[in-house]
Coordinates of C-alpha atoms in Angstrom, one line a residue:
Chain A
M265 CA -1.6 -11.3 -17.5
T266 CA -5.1 -13.6 -17.4
E267 CA -7.6 -13.1 -20.0
K268 CA -10.1 -12.3 -17.1
K269 CA -10.2 -8.3 -17.2
R270 CA -9.5 -6.3 -14.0
T271 CA -10.0 -3.3 -12.7
T272 CA -8.2 -1.5 -9.4
I273 CA -8.8 1.5 -8.0
V274 CA -6.5 2.8 -5.1
L275 CA -9.0 5.4 -3.2
F276 CA -6.6 7.8 -1.1
S277 CA -8.6 11.1 -1.9
G278 CA -11.3 11.8 1.0
D279 CA -13.8 14.4 -1.3
Y280 CA -17.3 13.5 -2.3
D281 CA -16.6 14.2 -5.8
K282 CA -13.6 11.9 -6.2
V283 CA -15.2 8.8 -4.3
M284 CA -17.9 9.4 -6.4
A285 CA -15.9 9.1 -9.7
A286 CA -14.2 5.9 -8.3
Y287 CA -17.1 4.0 -7.5
I288 CA -18.8 5.1 -10.9
I289 CA -16.2 3.7 -12.7
A290 CA -15.7 0.9 -10.6
N291 CA -19.6 -0.1 -10.6
G292 CA -19.1 0.4 -14.6
A293 CA -16.4 -1.8 -14.7
A294 CA -18.2 -4.4 -12.9
A295 CA -21.1 -4.3 -15.0
Y296 CA -18.3 -4.9 -18.0
D297 CA -17.4 -7.9 -16.2
H298 CA -14.2 -6.7 -14.7
E299 CA -12.8 -8.0 -11.5
V300 CA -12.9 -5.0 -9.3
T301 CA -10.8 -4.0 -6.2
I302 CA -10.8 -0.6 -4.3
F303 CA -8.1 -0.3 -2.1
H304 CA -9.2 2.3 0.4
T305 CA -6.3 4.3 2.1
F306 CA -5.4 7.7 3.7
W307 CA -8.4 9.7 3.6
G308 CA -10.4 7.4 1.3
L309 CA -10.8 5.1 4.1
N310 CA -13.4 7.5 5.2
A311 CA -15.8 6.3 2.9
L312 CA -16.0 3.0 4.6
R313 CA -16.8 4.7 8.0
K314 CA -20.2 4.1 9.4
D315 CA -22.0 7.1 10.2
E316 CA -22.5 6.7 13.9
D317 CA -20.2 7.2 17.0
I318 CA -18.9 3.9 18.1
E319 CA -17.1 4.0 21.7
V320 CA -14.1 2.1 21.2
P321 CA -10.7 2.6 23.5
K322 CA -8.5 5.1 21.7
T323 CA -5.6 7.7 22.7
F324 CA -6.2 11.0 22.5
M325 CA -4.3 11.5 19.1
E326 CA -6.4 8.7 17.9
K327 CA -9.8 10.3 19.0
M328 CA -8.6 13.7 17.7
F329 CA -8.3 11.9 13.8
G330 CA -11.6 10.2 14.8
K331 CA -13.4 13.4 15.1
M332 CA -11.9 15.7 12.5
M333 CA -12.4 13.0 9.4
P334 CA -15.7 12.7 8.0
R335 CA -17.7 9.5 9.1
G336 CA -18.7 8.0 5.7
A337 CA -18.8 9.9 2.2
D338 CA -22.1 11.7 2.9
K339 CA -20.0 13.9 5.6
M340 CA -17.1 14.8 2.9
G341 CA -16.6 18.1 1.5
I342 CA -15.4 18.3 -2.4
S343 CA -12.3 18.7 -4.0
K344 CA -13.6 22.2 -5.9
M345 CA -16.0 25.0 -5.1
N346 CA -16.2 23.4 -1.4
F347 CA -17.9 26.8 -0.5
A348 CA -17.6 25.9 3.3
G349 CA -20.1 22.9 2.7
F350 CA -22.3 24.7 0.2
G351 CA -20.5 22.9 -2.7
P352 CA -21.4 19.6 -1.4
K353 CA -25.2 20.6 -1.1
M354 CA -25.7 22.0 -4.3
I355 CA -24.2 18.8 -6.0
K356 CA -26.1 16.9 -3.9
D357 CA -29.5 18.9 -4.7
V358 CA -28.5 18.4 -8.5
M359 CA -27.9 14.8 -8.5
K360 CA -31.2 13.9 -6.4
K361 CA -33.2 16.3 -9.1
H362 CA -31.2 13.9 -11.8
N363 CA -32.0 10.6 -9.4
A364 CA -28.5 10.2 -9.8
L365 CA -27.2 7.7 -7.3
T366 CA -25.5 9.1 -3.8
V367 CA -22.2 7.5 -3.0
P368 CA -23.6 5.5 0.2
Q369 CA -26.1 3.9 -2.8
L370 CA -22.9 3.5 -5.3
I371 CA -21.1 1.6 -2.2
E372 CA -24.2 -0.8 -1.7
M373 CA -24.0 -1.5 -5.5
A374 CA -20.4 -2.1 -5.2
Q375 CA -21.2 -4.7 -2.5
E376 CA -24.0 -6.2 -4.4
Q377 CA -21.8 -6.4 -7.9
E378 CA -19.0 -8.0 -5.6
I379 CA -16.5 -5.2 -5.8
K380 CA -14.1 -6.3 -3.3
L381 CA -13.4 -3.4 -0.9
V382 CA -10.5 -3.1 1.3
A383 CA -9.1 -0.8 3.7
C384 CA -5.8 -0.7 4.1
T385 CA -4.5 -1.5 7.7
M386 CA -1.7 0.6 8.0
T387 CA -3.8 3.8 7.7
M388 CA -6.2 2.1 9.8
D389 CA -2.9 1.8 12.8
L390 CA -1.6 5.4 12.1
L391 CA -5.4 6.8 12.6
G392 CA -6.3 4.8 15.1
L393 CA -9.3 3.5 13.1
N394 CA -11.3 -0.1 14.1
Q395 CA -13.0 -2.8 12.2
V396 CA -16.3 -2.2 14.1
E397 CA -15.9 1.4 13.0
L398 CA -16.2 0.4 9.6
L399 CA -18.6 -0.7 7.3
D400 CA -19.5 -4.6 7.0
D401 CA -18.2 -6.8 4.5
I402 CA -14.6 -5.0 3.9
E403 CA -11.5 -6.9 3.5
Y404 CA -8.4 -6.1 5.4
A405 CA -5.0 -5.7 3.8
G406 CA -2.1 -3.9 2.9
V407 CA -0.1 -2.5 -0.3
A408 CA 1.1 -6.2 -1.2
A409 CA -2.5 -7.1 -1.2
Y410 CA -3.2 -4.4 -3.5
L411 CA 0.0 -4.9 -5.8
A412 CA -1.2 -8.6 -6.2
D413 CA -4.4 -7.8 -7.6
A414 CA -3.0 -4.6 -9.9
Q415 CA -0.4 -6.6 -11.4
E416 CA -3.2 -8.8 -13.0
G417 CA -5.0 -5.9 -14.7
N418 CA -4.6 -2.9 -17.0
V419 CA -7.0 -0.7 -15.6
N420 CA -5.0 0.7 -12.7
L421 CA -6.4 4.2 -11.1
F422 CA -4.9 6.3 -8.2
I423 CA -7.6 8.6 -7.3
Chain B
M36 CA -4.6 -7.1 -25.1
T37 CA -3.8 -6.0 -28.6
E38 CA -0.6 -4.9 -30.4
K39 CA -1.4 -0.9 -31.0
K40 CA -0.6 0.7 -28.1
R41 CA -2.9 2.9 -26.0
T42 CA -2.9 5.8 -23.6
T43 CA -6.3 6.7 -21.5
I44 CA -6.5 9.7 -19.1
V45 CA -9.7 10.2 -16.9
L46 CA -9.2 13.7 -16.9
F47 CA -11.5 15.0 -13.5
S48 CA -9.6 17.9 -12.5
G49 CA -10.1 21.3 -13.3
D50 CA -6.6 22.6 -12.2
Y51 CA -4.5 24.5 -14.9
D52 CA -1.2 22.7 -13.9
K53 CA -2.9 19.3 -13.8
V54 CA -4.8 19.9 -17.0
M55 CA -1.1 20.8 -18.8
A56 CA 0.3 17.5 -17.4
A57 CA -2.8 15.6 -18.5
Y58 CA -2.4 17.1 -22.2
I59 CA 1.2 16.7 -22.2
I60 CA 1.1 13.2 -21.4
A61 CA -1.3 12.6 -24.4
N62 CA 0.4 14.4 -26.8
G63 CA 3.6 12.6 -25.9
A64 CA 1.9 9.5 -26.3
A65 CA 0.2 10.4 -29.6
A66 CA 3.7 11.1 -31.2
Y67 CA 4.5 7.5 -29.6
D68 CA 1.8 6.2 -32.0
H69 CA -0.5 5.4 -29.0
E70 CA -4.1 5.8 -29.6
V71 CA -4.9 8.2 -27.2
T72 CA -8.6 9.0 -25.1
I73 CA -8.9 11.8 -22.8
F74 CA -12.2 11.4 -20.9
H75 CA -13.2 14.9 -19.2
T76 CA -15.0 14.2 -16.3
F77 CA -16.4 16.6 -13.4
W78 CA -14.3 19.9 -12.9
G79 CA -11.9 18.6 -16.1
L80 CA -14.9 19.3 -18.6
N81 CA -14.3 22.8 -17.9
A82 CA -11.1 22.7 -20.0
L83 CA -13.3 21.9 -23.3
R84 CA -15.6 25.2 -22.6
K85 CA -15.7 27.8 -25.2
D86 CA -14.4 30.9 -23.6
E87 CA -17.4 32.9 -24.3
D88 CA -21.0 33.0 -23.0
I89 CA -22.9 31.3 -24.7
E90 CA -27.0 31.8 -24.1
V91 CA -28.5 28.6 -23.7
P92 CA -31.8 27.7 -21.6
K93 CA -30.6 26.8 -17.9
T94 CA -32.5 26.5 -14.3
F95 CA -31.3 28.9 -11.9
M96 CA -29.0 25.9 -10.4
E97 CA -27.1 25.5 -13.8
K98 CA -26.7 29.1 -14.1
M99 CA -24.9 29.1 -11.0
F100 CA -22.7 26.2 -12.3
G101 CA -21.7 27.8 -15.3
K102 CA -21.2 31.1 -13.9
M103 CA -18.6 29.5 -11.0
M104 CA -17.0 27.1 -13.2
P105 CA -13.9 28.7 -15.6
R106 CA -14.6 28.7 -19.2
G107 CA -12.2 26.9 -20.3
A108 CA -8.4 25.9 -19.1
D109 CA -7.0 29.7 -19.7
K110 CA -9.4 30.7 -16.9
M111 CA -8.5 28.1 -14.3
G112 CA -6.3 28.2 -11.1
I113 CA -3.5 26.0 -10.1
S114 CA -3.6 23.3 -7.4
K115 CA -1.0 24.4 -5.2
M116 CA 0.5 27.9 -4.8
N117 CA -2.4 29.5 -6.5
F118 CA -2.1 32.7 -3.8
A119 CA -5.9 34.4 -5.3
G120 CA -4.7 33.7 -9.1
F121 CA -1.0 35.4 -9.0
G122 CA 0.3 31.7 -9.1
P123 CA -1.3 31.1 -12.3
K124 CA 0.3 34.0 -13.6
M125 CA 3.5 33.3 -12.6
I126 CA 3.1 29.8 -13.9
K127 CA 2.1 31.8 -17.4
D128 CA 4.9 34.2 -17.2
V129 CA 8.0 31.4 -17.1
M130 CA 5.8 29.0 -19.7
K131 CA 5.9 32.0 -22.0
K132 CA 9.8 33.0 -21.3
H133 CA 10.6 29.1 -21.8
N134 CA 8.0 29.4 -25.2
A135 CA 6.1 26.0 -23.8
L136 CA 2.9 25.6 -25.1
T137 CA -0.4 26.9 -23.4
V138 CA -3.2 24.5 -22.4
P139 CA -5.3 25.6 -25.2
Q140 CA -2.6 25.2 -27.6
L141 CA -1.9 21.7 -26.3
I142 CA -5.7 21.1 -26.4
E143 CA -5.3 22.5 -30.2
M144 CA -2.4 20.2 -30.9
A145 CA -4.2 17.1 -29.4
Q146 CA -7.3 17.5 -31.9
E147 CA -4.4 17.7 -34.7
Q148 CA -3.0 14.4 -33.7
E149 CA -6.6 13.3 -33.5
I150 CA -6.7 12.4 -29.9
K151 CA -10.2 11.4 -28.6
L152 CA -11.6 14.0 -27.0
V153 CA -14.7 12.9 -24.7
A154 CA -16.7 14.6 -22.7
C155 CA -18.7 12.8 -19.9
T156 CA -22.4 13.3 -20.8
M157 CA -23.4 12.3 -17.3
T158 CA -21.4 15.2 -16.0
M159 CA -22.8 17.5 -18.4
D160 CA -26.2 16.6 -17.4
L161 CA -25.5 17.1 -13.7
L162 CA -23.6 20.7 -14.1
G163 CA -25.7 21.7 -17.0
L164 CA -23.6 22.4 -19.8
N165 CA -24.7 22.1 -23.2
Q166 CA -22.8 21.1 -26.3
V167 CA -22.6 24.5 -28.1
E168 CA -20.9 25.5 -24.7
L169 CA -18.1 23.0 -25.8
L170 CA -15.2 23.2 -28.4
D171 CA -16.0 21.9 -32.0
D172 CA -15.1 18.2 -32.5
I173 CA -15.6 16.5 -29.1
E174 CA -17.1 13.2 -28.5
Y175 CA -19.8 12.7 -26.4
A176 CA -20.1 9.6 -24.0
G177 CA -20.7 7.8 -21.1
V178 CA -18.2 5.8 -18.4
A179 CA -18.9 2.6 -20.5
A180 CA -17.3 3.9 -23.7
Y181 CA -14.4 5.2 -21.1
L182 CA -13.9 1.7 -20.0
A183 CA -14.5 0.1 -23.5
D184 CA -11.3 1.8 -24.2
A185 CA -9.2 1.7 -21.1
Q186 CA -9.4 -2.0 -21.0
E187 CA -7.7 -2.5 -24.6
G188 CA -4.9 -0.2 -23.3
N189 CA -2.3 -0.4 -20.5
V190 CA -1.4 3.5 -20.1
N191 CA -4.1 4.6 -18.0
L192 CA -4.0 7.3 -15.5
F193 CA -6.9 9.0 -13.6
I194 CA -5.6 12.8 -13.3
Chain C
M28 CA 4.3 -6.5 -22.8
T29 CA 7.3 -8.1 -21.6
E30 CA 7.3 -10.9 -18.5
K31 CA 9.0 -8.7 -16.3
K32 CA 6.3 -6.6 -14.1
R33 CA 6.7 -3.0 -13.8
T34 CA 5.2 0.3 -12.6
T35 CA 5.4 3.3 -12.8
I36 CA 4.2 6.5 -11.2
V37 CA 4.0 10.4 -12.3
L38 CA 4.6 11.9 -8.8
F39 CA 2.7 15.3 -9.9
S40 CA 1.9 16.1 -6.1
G41 CA 3.5 17.8 -3.6
D42 CA 1.8 17.1 -0.9
Y43 CA 3.6 14.8 2.3
D44 CA 0.7 12.4 2.5
K45 CA 0.6 11.9 -1.4
V46 CA 4.2 11.4 -1.9
M47 CA 4.0 9.0 1.5
A48 CA 1.7 7.0 -0.9
A49 CA 3.6 6.9 -4.0
Y50 CA 6.6 6.1 -2.2
I51 CA 5.1 3.2 -0.3
I52 CA 3.5 1.6 -3.1
A53 CA 6.6 1.9 -4.9
N54 CA 8.7 0.4 -2.4
G55 CA 6.1 -2.5 -2.4
A56 CA 6.3 -2.8 -5.8
A57 CA 10.0 -3.3 -6.0
A58 CA 10.0 -6.0 -2.8
Y59 CA 7.5 -7.4 -5.4
D60 CA 10.6 -7.5 -8.4
H61 CA 9.0 -5.1 -10.4
E62 CA 10.9 -2.7 -12.3
V63 CA 10.0 0.7 -10.9
T64 CA 10.0 4.4 -12.2
I65 CA 9.2 7.6 -10.1
F66 CA 8.5 10.3 -12.9
H67 CA 8.9 13.2 -10.5
T68 CA 7.0 16.5 -12.4
F69 CA 5.5 19.8 -11.4
W70 CA 5.3 19.7 -7.4
G71 CA 6.5 16.0 -7.2
L72 CA 9.8 17.4 -8.0
N73 CA 10.2 18.9 -4.5
A74 CA 10.3 15.6 -3.1
L75 CA 13.7 15.3 -4.2
R76 CA 15.5 18.6 -3.3
K77 CA 18.2 18.6 -0.8
D78 CA 17.3 20.6 2.5
E79 CA 19.9 22.9 2.4
D80 CA 19.9 26.4 0.3
I81 CA 22.0 25.9 -2.6
E82 CA 23.8 29.0 -4.6
V83 CA 22.7 28.9 -8.1
P84 CA 22.7 31.9 -10.1
K85 CA 18.9 32.4 -11.0
T86 CA 16.6 34.7 -12.4
F87 CA 14.0 37.1 -10.2
M88 CA 11.3 34.6 -10.9
E89 CA 13.4 31.3 -10.1
K90 CA 14.4 32.5 -6.8
M91 CA 11.0 32.9 -5.8
F92 CA 9.9 29.6 -6.9
G93 CA 12.8 28.1 -5.2
K94 CA 12.1 30.1 -1.8
M95 CA 8.1 29.3 -2.1
M96 CA 8.8 25.6 -2.6
P97 CA 9.3 23.0 -0.1
R98 CA 12.9 21.6 0.3
G99 CA 12.3 18.1 0.2
A100 CA 9.3 16.0 1.4
D101 CA 9.8 16.9 4.7
K102 CA 8.9 20.5 4.4
M103 CA 5.7 19.5 2.4
G104 CA 2.0 20.1 4.1
I105 CA -0.7 17.6 3.7
S106 CA -3.5 17.2 1.4
K107 CA -5.9 17.3 3.8
M108 CA -6.4 19.0 7.2
N109 CA -3.4 20.7 6.7
F110 CA -4.3 23.2 9.5
A111 CA -1.5 25.4 8.6
G112 CA 1.1 23.3 9.3
F113 CA -0.2 21.1 12.2
G114 CA -1.6 18.2 10.3
P115 CA 1.8 17.2 9.4
K116 CA 2.8 17.5 13.0
M117 CA 0.2 15.2 14.0
I118 CA 1.0 12.5 11.0
K119 CA 4.5 12.4 11.9
D120 CA 4.0 12.2 15.5
V121 CA 1.4 9.2 15.0
M122 CA 4.1 7.8 12.3
K123 CA 6.7 8.0 14.5
K124 CA 4.8 6.4 17.5
H125 CA 4.1 3.4 15.0
N126 CA 7.5 3.5 13.7
A127 CA 6.8 3.9 10.2
L128 CA 9.4 5.1 8.0
T129 CA 9.4 8.9 6.9
V130 CA 9.5 9.9 3.5
P131 CA 12.8 10.5 3.5
Q132 CA 13.6 7.2 4.8
L133 CA 11.0 5.8 2.1
I134 CA 13.1 7.3 -0.5
E135 CA 16.5 6.1 0.9
M136 CA 15.1 3.0 0.6
A137 CA 13.5 3.1 -2.7
Q138 CA 17.2 4.1 -3.9
E139 CA 18.5 0.9 -2.3
Q140 CA 16.1 -0.9 -4.4
E141 CA 17.2 0.6 -7.4
I142 CA 14.0 2.1 -7.9
K143 CA 14.4 4.7 -10.9
L144 CA 14.0 7.9 -9.7
V145 CA 13.4 10.3 -12.8
A146 CA 13.0 14.1 -12.3
C147 CA 11.4 15.5 -15.0
T148 CA 13.4 18.1 -17.2
M149 CA 10.8 20.5 -18.6
T150 CA 9.7 21.2 -14.9
M151 CA 13.4 22.0 -13.9
D152 CA 13.6 24.5 -16.7
L153 CA 10.1 25.7 -15.8
L154 CA 10.5 26.5 -12.4
G155 CA 14.2 26.9 -12.6
L156 CA 15.7 23.8 -10.4
N157 CA 19.1 22.9 -10.8
Q158 CA 20.6 19.4 -10.9
V159 CA 22.7 20.6 -7.8
E160 CA 19.7 21.2 -6.0
L161 CA 18.4 17.4 -6.2
L162 CA 19.3 14.3 -4.5
D163 CA 22.3 12.3 -5.8
D164 CA 21.9 9.3 -8.4
I165 CA 19.0 10.9 -9.9
E166 CA 18.2 10.5 -13.4
Y167 CA 17.3 13.2 -15.8
A168 CA 14.6 12.7 -18.3
G169 CA 11.2 14.0 -19.9
V170 CA 7.9 12.8 -21.0
A171 CA 9.1 10.3 -23.7
A172 CA 11.2 8.3 -20.9
Y173 CA 8.2 8.2 -18.7
L174 CA 6.3 6.9 -21.6
A175 CA 8.7 4.4 -23.0
D176 CA 8.8 2.7 -19.1
A177 CA 5.1 3.1 -18.5
Q178 CA 4.1 1.2 -22.2
E179 CA 6.1 -1.6 -20.8
G180 CA 4.2 -2.2 -17.8
N181 CA 0.7 -2.1 -16.5
V182 CA 0.5 -0.5 -13.0
N183 CA 1.3 3.1 -13.9
L184 CA -0.4 5.4 -11.7
F185 CA -0.8 9.2 -11.6
I186 CA -0.3 10.7 -8.1

């Protein structure tokens, strides 16, 4: 283990509240001088989607996945008390009132703090997501790259 | 990394079964001489609520959250097979039959073993939870304090 | 901490996609020469069930649990977009098209790579699962054995 502190997060979840928790921990760790990696896989990949509809040639199935999954964290539901979308509105209202950062703002801050945001290429293939549909300045890698980072650190979370 | 072993758990989930798993691991680790911290954030904070209704001045939104969220682990649903509350009853019945500790008992044991139970102050602000509504002998802190503990250990879980 | 690298996963979840993620990380880590342990507890234990109905004397409650819970990963739903079972079919269709390994194949690979698959005996007692109902070459242990492995490594995940 190197002296440099390191935090890695596998962001598997596609719930607004869990993505928020992941990015709060990641930004905190970066502020603490950790090298931080967030490996976005499965539903967590949706946090990196741009919110516009980008035309990419896709199979029928890929189009279906593309439509059903949220474009960016702001469109996500929450893991508890979602109440058909009313829950996220309540959460966002109280966050606004407390001047808390939204998830898109937390992602922006993560990029400013040079947190490594990685999109899982295996999931992209499976769900038919294309690099042009994701935010800029993302890295693309597989589970081997995640493990290479994780084994150098000790704060390794699966969210 | 120090020689002293350390386990930290971010308890994000508000499901009875996940809270139970968190406290079983935490109590096990404490019995193994680890220093243990459970950082209760988001829905996991509800595990620390007293089960009575405590009068505190709140905004309308805070009252709503207060009513909708369970007061203590015993009121929580389970993450799978909840069946409109029938699942938790089944689980609690078999636990009783096997003389397994309930979650409130596991929390008590954790306090006896001097496991550090921390309530996330940011979540408390957001959801309008007050210190008088939570169990006694809880610490109050933010993500920085969690990271300070986590970076000293290697068994760091997000539940 | 020893020089030998080590990954441990507490597999709590009983969702097809989460079990898949756990086994992909585990197999990746084994390929990277980590010693790997997957500790199957609660709903994650169902990943280890054989898919046939095995006659074992059980109480009424244990029979109920036995029927309600999936026999093996292949029968599991997914954590998001399950759509009454349509989601898993879509996921399996795209996996097949991309020649991705199914979860039963990933489990087989894990056994070939000598990943330690452990069934949580406390959960087995609670839910009334019997060793003859689970796959061969599984180890049986409790939380103490999990912690003994986890404290030797630094990639420790709860899924």
